[in-house]
PDB file of C-alpha atoms in Angstrom:
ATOM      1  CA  UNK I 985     -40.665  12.423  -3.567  1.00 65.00           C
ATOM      2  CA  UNK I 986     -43.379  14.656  -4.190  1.00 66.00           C
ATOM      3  CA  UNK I 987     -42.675  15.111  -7.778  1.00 67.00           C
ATOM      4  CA  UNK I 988     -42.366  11.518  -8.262  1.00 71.00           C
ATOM      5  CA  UNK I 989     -45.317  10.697  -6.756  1.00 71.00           C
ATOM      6  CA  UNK I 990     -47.859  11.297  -9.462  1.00 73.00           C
ATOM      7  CA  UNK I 991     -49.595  13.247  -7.597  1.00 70.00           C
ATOM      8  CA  UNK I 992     -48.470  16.529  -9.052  1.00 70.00           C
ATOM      9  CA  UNK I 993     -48.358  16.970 -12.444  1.00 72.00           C
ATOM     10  CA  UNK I 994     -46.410  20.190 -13.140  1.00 71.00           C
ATOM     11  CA  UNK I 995     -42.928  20.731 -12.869  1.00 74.00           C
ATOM     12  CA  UNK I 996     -40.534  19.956 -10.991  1.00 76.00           C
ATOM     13  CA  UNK I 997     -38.940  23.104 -10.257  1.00 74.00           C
ATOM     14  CA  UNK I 998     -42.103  24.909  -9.841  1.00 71.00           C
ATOM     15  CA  UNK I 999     -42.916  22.363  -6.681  1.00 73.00           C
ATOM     16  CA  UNK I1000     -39.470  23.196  -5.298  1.00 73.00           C
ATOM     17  CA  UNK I1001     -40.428  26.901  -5.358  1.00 71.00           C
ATOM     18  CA  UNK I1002     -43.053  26.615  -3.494  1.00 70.00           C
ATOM     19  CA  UNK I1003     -41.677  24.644  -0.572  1.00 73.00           C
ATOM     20  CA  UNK I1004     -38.934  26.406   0.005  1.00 72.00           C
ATOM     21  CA  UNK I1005     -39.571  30.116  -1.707  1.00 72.00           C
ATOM     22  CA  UNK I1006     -39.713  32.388  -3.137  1.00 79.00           C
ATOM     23  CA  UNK I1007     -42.590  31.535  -5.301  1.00 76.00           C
ATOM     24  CA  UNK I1008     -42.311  33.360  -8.269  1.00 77.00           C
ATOM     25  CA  UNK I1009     -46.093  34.576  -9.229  1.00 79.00           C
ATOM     26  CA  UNK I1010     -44.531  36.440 -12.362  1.00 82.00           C
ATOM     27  CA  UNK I1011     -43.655  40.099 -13.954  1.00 88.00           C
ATOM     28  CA  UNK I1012     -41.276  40.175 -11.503  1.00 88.00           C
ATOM     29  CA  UNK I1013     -43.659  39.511  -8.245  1.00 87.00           C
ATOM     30  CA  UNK I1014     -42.561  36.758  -5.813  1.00 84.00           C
ATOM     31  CA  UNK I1015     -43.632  36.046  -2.156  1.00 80.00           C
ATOM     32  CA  UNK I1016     -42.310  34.084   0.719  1.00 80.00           C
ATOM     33  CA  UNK I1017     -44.110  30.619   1.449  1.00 75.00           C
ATOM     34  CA  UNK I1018     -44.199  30.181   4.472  1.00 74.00           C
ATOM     35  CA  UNK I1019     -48.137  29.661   4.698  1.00 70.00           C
ATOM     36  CA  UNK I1020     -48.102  28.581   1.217  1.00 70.00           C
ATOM     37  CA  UNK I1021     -47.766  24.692   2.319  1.00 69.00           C
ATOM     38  CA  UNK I1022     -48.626  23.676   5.931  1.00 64.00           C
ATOM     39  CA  UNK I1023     -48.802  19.824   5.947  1.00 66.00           C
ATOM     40  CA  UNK I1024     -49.303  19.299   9.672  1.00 62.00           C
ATOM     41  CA  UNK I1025     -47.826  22.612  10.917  1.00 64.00           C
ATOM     42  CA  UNK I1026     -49.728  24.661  13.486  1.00 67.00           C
ATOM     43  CA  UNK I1027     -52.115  21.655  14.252  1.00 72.00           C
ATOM     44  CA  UNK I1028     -53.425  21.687  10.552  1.00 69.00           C
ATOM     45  CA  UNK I1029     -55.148  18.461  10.823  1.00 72.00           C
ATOM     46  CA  UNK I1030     -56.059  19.391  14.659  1.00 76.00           C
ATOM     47  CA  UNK I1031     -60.485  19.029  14.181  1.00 77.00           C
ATOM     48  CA  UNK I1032     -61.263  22.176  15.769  1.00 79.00           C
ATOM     49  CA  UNK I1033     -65.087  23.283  15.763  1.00 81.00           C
ATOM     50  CA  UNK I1034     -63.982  25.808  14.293  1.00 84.00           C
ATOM     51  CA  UNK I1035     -62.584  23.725  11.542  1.00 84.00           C
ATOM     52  CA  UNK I1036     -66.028  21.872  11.537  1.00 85.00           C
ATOM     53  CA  UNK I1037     -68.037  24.919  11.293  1.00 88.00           C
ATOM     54  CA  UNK I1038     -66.325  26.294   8.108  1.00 90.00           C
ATOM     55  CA  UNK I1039     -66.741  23.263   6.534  1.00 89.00           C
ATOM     56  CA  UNK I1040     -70.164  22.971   7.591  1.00 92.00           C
ATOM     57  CA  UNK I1041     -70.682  26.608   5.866  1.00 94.00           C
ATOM     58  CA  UNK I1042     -68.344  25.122   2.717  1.00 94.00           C
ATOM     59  CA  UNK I1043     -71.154  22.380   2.028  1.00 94.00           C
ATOM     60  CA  UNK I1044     -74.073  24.286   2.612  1.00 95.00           C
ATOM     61  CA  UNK I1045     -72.424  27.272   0.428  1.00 96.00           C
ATOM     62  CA  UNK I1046     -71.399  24.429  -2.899  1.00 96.00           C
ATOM     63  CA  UNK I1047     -75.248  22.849  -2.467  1.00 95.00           C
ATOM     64  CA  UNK I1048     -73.865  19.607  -0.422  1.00 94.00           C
ATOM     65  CA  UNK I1049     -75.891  20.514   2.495  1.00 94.00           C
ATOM     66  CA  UNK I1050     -79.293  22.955   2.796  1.00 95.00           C
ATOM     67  CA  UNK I1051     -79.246  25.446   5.467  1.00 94.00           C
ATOM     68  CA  UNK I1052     -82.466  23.388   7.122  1.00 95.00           C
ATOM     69  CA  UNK I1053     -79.365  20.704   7.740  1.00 95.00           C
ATOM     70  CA  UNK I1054     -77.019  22.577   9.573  1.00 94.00           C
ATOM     71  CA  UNK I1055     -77.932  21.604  13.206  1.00 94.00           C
ATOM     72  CA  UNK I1056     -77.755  17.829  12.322  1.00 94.00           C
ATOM     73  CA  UNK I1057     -74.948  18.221  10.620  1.00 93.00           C
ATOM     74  CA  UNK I1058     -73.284  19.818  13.475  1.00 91.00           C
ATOM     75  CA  UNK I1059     -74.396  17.246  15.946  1.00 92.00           C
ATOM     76  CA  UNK I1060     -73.118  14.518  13.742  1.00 90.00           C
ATOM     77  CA  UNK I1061     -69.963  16.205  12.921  1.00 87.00           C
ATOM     78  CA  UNK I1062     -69.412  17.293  16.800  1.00 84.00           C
ATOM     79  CA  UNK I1063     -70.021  13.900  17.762  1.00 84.00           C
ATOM     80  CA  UNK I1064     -67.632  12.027  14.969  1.00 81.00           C
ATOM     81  CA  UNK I1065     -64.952  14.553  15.023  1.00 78.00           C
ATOM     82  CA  UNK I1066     -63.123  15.133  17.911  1.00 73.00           C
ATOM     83  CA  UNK I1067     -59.657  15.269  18.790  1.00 68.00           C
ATOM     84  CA  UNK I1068     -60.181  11.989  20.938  1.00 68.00           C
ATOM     85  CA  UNK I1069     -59.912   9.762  17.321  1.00 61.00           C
ATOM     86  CA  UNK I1070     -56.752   7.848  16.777  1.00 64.00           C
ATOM     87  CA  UNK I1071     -55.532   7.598  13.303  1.00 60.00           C
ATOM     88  CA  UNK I1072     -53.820   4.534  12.182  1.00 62.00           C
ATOM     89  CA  UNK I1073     -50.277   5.594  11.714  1.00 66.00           C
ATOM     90  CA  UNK I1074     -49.117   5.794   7.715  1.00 59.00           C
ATOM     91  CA  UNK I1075     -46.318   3.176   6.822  1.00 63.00           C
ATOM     92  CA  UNK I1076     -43.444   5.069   5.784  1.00 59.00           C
ATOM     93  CA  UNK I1077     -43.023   4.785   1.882  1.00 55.00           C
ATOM     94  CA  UNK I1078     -40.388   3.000   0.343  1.00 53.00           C
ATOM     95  CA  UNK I1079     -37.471   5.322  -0.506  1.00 54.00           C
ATOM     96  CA  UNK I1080     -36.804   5.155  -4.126  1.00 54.00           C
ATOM     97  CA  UNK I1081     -33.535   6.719  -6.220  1.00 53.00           C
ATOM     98  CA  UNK I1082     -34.344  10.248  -7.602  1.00 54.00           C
ATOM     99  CA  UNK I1083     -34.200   9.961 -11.154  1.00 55.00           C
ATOM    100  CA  UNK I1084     -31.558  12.419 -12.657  1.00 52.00           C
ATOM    101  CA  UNK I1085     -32.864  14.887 -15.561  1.00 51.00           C
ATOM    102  CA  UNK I1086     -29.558  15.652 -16.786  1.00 51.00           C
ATOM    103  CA  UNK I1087     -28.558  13.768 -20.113  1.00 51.00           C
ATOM    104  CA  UNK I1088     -25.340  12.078 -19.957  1.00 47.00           C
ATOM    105  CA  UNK I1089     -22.172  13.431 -21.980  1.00 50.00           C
ATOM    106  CA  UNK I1090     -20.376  11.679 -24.730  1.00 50.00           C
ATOM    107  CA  UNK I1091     -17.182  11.211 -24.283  1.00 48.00           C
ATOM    108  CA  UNK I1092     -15.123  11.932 -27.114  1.00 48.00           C
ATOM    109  CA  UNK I1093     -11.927  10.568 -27.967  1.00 45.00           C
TER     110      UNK I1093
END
């Protein structure tokens, strides 16, 4: 689904890898991937302050922000993000047939 997506333009089997490991970083390295991925796992989307604050530090550190912004933008963020907000749920996607790479064989008489 992910391949198929658009989303991700590489291949196919390198997406694979690196859901379900090893991921195979080359001459002859691979790790596990465990923490490669985490979609929602361990409350990934959870906003923690602490969450807030790195970002916070992330916007100030690529020029989004100055450092003379920080305490507003903490307020704001403190007040907008909390775990209190209720995200309208995603409709599930249609499922679609996976499209087979393997080229069919001529059968010869």
């Amino acid at each position: 689904m992910l391949a198929e997506s658009g989303y991700f333009t590489g291949s196919e089997k390198i997406l694979k890898r690196s859901l379900v490991g090893p991921l195979d970083l080359g001459f002859d390295k691979s790790v596990a991937v465990t923490d490669f991925h985490i979609f929602h796992r361990r409350d990934a989307n959870a906003p923690l302050s602490e969450r807030g604050r790195w970002l916070l530090d992330q916007f100030i550190a690529h020029g989004l922000l100055t450092s003379s912004q920080y305490t507003d933008a903490a307020t704001a963020l403190h007040e907008a993000w909390t775990a209190e907000l209720q995200f309208p749920k995603a409709k599930a996607a249609a499922r679609t047939p996976a499209k087979s790479n393997k080229r069919s064989k001529l059968v010869q008489a």
